[in-house]
Amino acid sequence: MQIAWYDADHGGHFDWHVDIGDGQFAIRRKLTLVVQLSDGDSYAGGDLELNADGRPKSVSRKLGAATLFPSFTPHRVTPMTRSSRYSMTAWVHGPAFR
Ligand SMILES: O=C(O)CCC(=O)C(=O)O
Ligand SMILES: [Fe+2]
């Protein structure tokens, strides 16, 4: 589980990536769950975008909105342009993909 803080004054963003990696835990990630912990009207930028099919889509910015996706889906957080955003990310683990 992870709480992230993105702030406009500190260039908050997270470039395109997948959540599956080489690490002991990252290699076992199956599903990613992101919960919006900030009201979407209280900041600008900071959109979570998913690119499952070559057409990036932004997810809901509503406070409490939960987004679940396969951990191999490329995603990013666009640069913050005003104020700040909190999010919570949790991963569901399982046997490594083969
Ligand atoms: O904060 C978000 O919306 C996404 C976070 C994320 O992609 C990650 O921590 O891997
Ligand atoms: Fe991620």
CSV table of C-alpha atoms and ligand atoms in Angstrom, one decimal:
chain,number,residue,atom,x,y,z
A,1,MET,CA,0.0,0.0,0.0
A,2,GLN,CA,1.2,3.5,-0.7
A,3,ILE,CA,0.0,7.0,-0.2
A,4,ALA,CA,1.3,9.5,-2.8
A,5,TRP,CA,1.4,13.3,-2.7
A,6,TYR,CA,1.7,15.3,-5.9
A,7,ASP,CA,2.3,19.0,-5.6
A,8,ALA,CA,2.3,21.7,-8.3
A,9,ASP,CA,5.1,23.7,-6.6
A,10,HIS,CA,7.3,20.6,-6.6
A,11,GLY,CA,6.5,19.5,-10.2
A,12,GLY,CA,4.4,16.6,-9.1
A,13,HIS,CA,3.8,13.9,-11.8
A,14,PHE,CA,4.6,10.3,-12.5
A,15,ASP,CA,5.6,9.5,-16.1
A,16,TRP,CA,4.3,6.5,-18.1
A,17,HIS,CA,5.1,3.2,-16.4
A,18,VAL,CA,3.7,-0.2,-15.6
A,19,ASP,CA,3.6,-1.5,-12.0
A,20,ILE,CA,5.2,-4.9,-12.7
A,21,GLY,CA,8.9,-4.8,-12.1
A,22,ASP,CA,11.9,-7.0,-11.3
A,23,GLY,CA,11.7,-6.6,-7.5
A,24,GLN,CA,10.7,-9.3,-5.1
A,25,PHE,CA,7.2,-7.8,-4.7
A,26,ALA,CA,6.8,-5.9,-8.0
A,27,ILE,CA,7.2,-9.2,-10.0
A,28,ARG,CA,4.1,-10.6,-8.3
A,29,ARG,CA,1.7,-7.6,-8.9
A,30,LYS,CA,-1.5,-8.5,-10.7
A,31,LEU,CA,-3.9,-5.7,-10.1
A,32,THR,CA,-3.4,-2.0,-9.2
A,33,LEU,CA,-6.1,-0.1,-7.2
A,34,VAL,CA,-5.9,3.7,-7.0
A,35,VAL,CA,-8.2,5.6,-4.7
A,36,GLN,CA,-8.5,9.4,-5.2
A,37,LEU,CA,-7.9,11.0,-1.8
A,38,SER,CA,-8.4,14.6,-2.9
A,39,ASP,CA,-11.4,16.4,-4.3
A,40,GLY,CA,-10.9,16.7,-8.1
A,41,ASP,CA,-12.0,20.3,-8.0
A,42,SER,CA,-9.3,21.3,-5.5
A,43,TYR,CA,-6.4,20.9,-7.9
A,44,ALA,CA,-5.5,21.1,-11.6
A,45,GLY,CA,-3.5,18.6,-13.6
A,46,GLY,CA,-2.7,15.4,-11.8
A,47,ASP,CA,-4.9,13.2,-13.9
A,48,LEU,CA,-4.3,9.5,-13.7
A,49,GLU,CA,-4.3,8.3,-17.3
A,50,LEU,CA,-4.4,4.6,-18.4
A,51,ASN,CA,-3.3,3.5,-21.9
A,52,ALA,CA,-4.7,0.0,-22.4
A,53,ASP,CA,-5.2,0.3,-26.2
A,54,GLY,CA,-3.1,3.2,-27.5
A,55,ARG,CA,-5.8,5.8,-26.6
A,56,PRO,CA,-5.0,7.2,-23.1
A,57,LYS,CA,-8.0,7.8,-21.0
A,58,SER,CA,-8.2,9.7,-17.7
A,59,VAL,CA,-10.0,8.2,-14.8
A,60,SER,CA,-12.5,9.8,-12.4
A,61,ARG,CA,-11.1,12.6,-10.2
A,62,LYS,CA,-13.9,12.4,-7.7
A,63,LEU,CA,-12.9,12.1,-4.0
A,64,GLY,CA,-13.1,8.4,-3.1
A,65,ALA,CA,-13.2,7.2,-6.7
A,66,ALA,CA,-11.5,3.8,-7.0
A,67,THR,CA,-9.8,2.6,-10.2
A,68,LEU,CA,-8.8,-1.0,-10.7
A,69,PHE,CA,-6.7,-2.1,-13.6
A,70,PRO,CA,-4.2,-4.9,-14.5
A,71,SER,CA,-0.8,-3.9,-13.3
A,72,PHE,CA,0.7,-4.4,-16.8
A,73,THR,CA,-1.4,-1.5,-18.2
A,74,PRO,CA,0.8,1.6,-18.9
A,75,HIS,CA,-0.3,4.6,-16.8
A,76,ARG,CA,0.9,8.0,-15.7
A,77,VAL,CA,0.0,11.0,-13.6
A,78,THR,CA,0.0,14.2,-15.6
A,79,PRO,CA,1.9,17.2,-14.2
A,80,MET,CA,0.2,19.1,-11.4
A,81,THR,CA,-0.6,22.7,-12.4
A,82,ARG,CA,-2.4,23.9,-9.3
A,83,SER,CA,-2.4,22.9,-5.6
A,84,SER,CA,-1.9,19.2,-4.7
A,85,ARG,CA,-3.3,15.8,-4.8
A,86,TYR,CA,-3.2,12.7,-2.6
A,87,SER,CA,-3.8,9.2,-3.8
A,88,MET,CA,-3.7,5.7,-2.3
A,89,THR,CA,-2.4,2.8,-4.3
A,90,ALA,CA,-2.7,-0.8,-3.4
A,91,TRP,CA,-1.6,-3.9,-5.3
A,92,VAL,CA,-3.1,-7.4,-5.5
A,93,HIS,CA,-0.3,-10.0,-5.7
A,94,GLY,CA,-0.2,-13.5,-7.1
A,95,PRO,CA,2.1,-15.9,-9.0
A,96,ALA,CA,4.3,-14.1,-11.5
A,97,PHE,CA,2.9,-13.8,-15.1
A,98,ARG,CA,4.7,-16.2,-17.5
B,1,LIG,O1,-1.2,8.2,-7.8
B,1,LIG,C1,-1.7,7.7,-8.8
B,1,LIG,O2,-2.7,8.0,-9.3
B,1,LIG,C2,-0.9,6.5,-9.5
B,1,LIG,C3,0.2,6.0,-8.7
B,1,LIG,C4,1.0,5.0,-9.4
B,1,LIG,O3,0.9,4.8,-10.6
B,1,LIG,C5,2.0,4.1,-8.7
B,1,LIG,O4,2.3,4.4,-7.6
B,1,LIG,O5,2.5,3.2,-9.3
B,2,FE,FE,1.8,2.9,-11.2
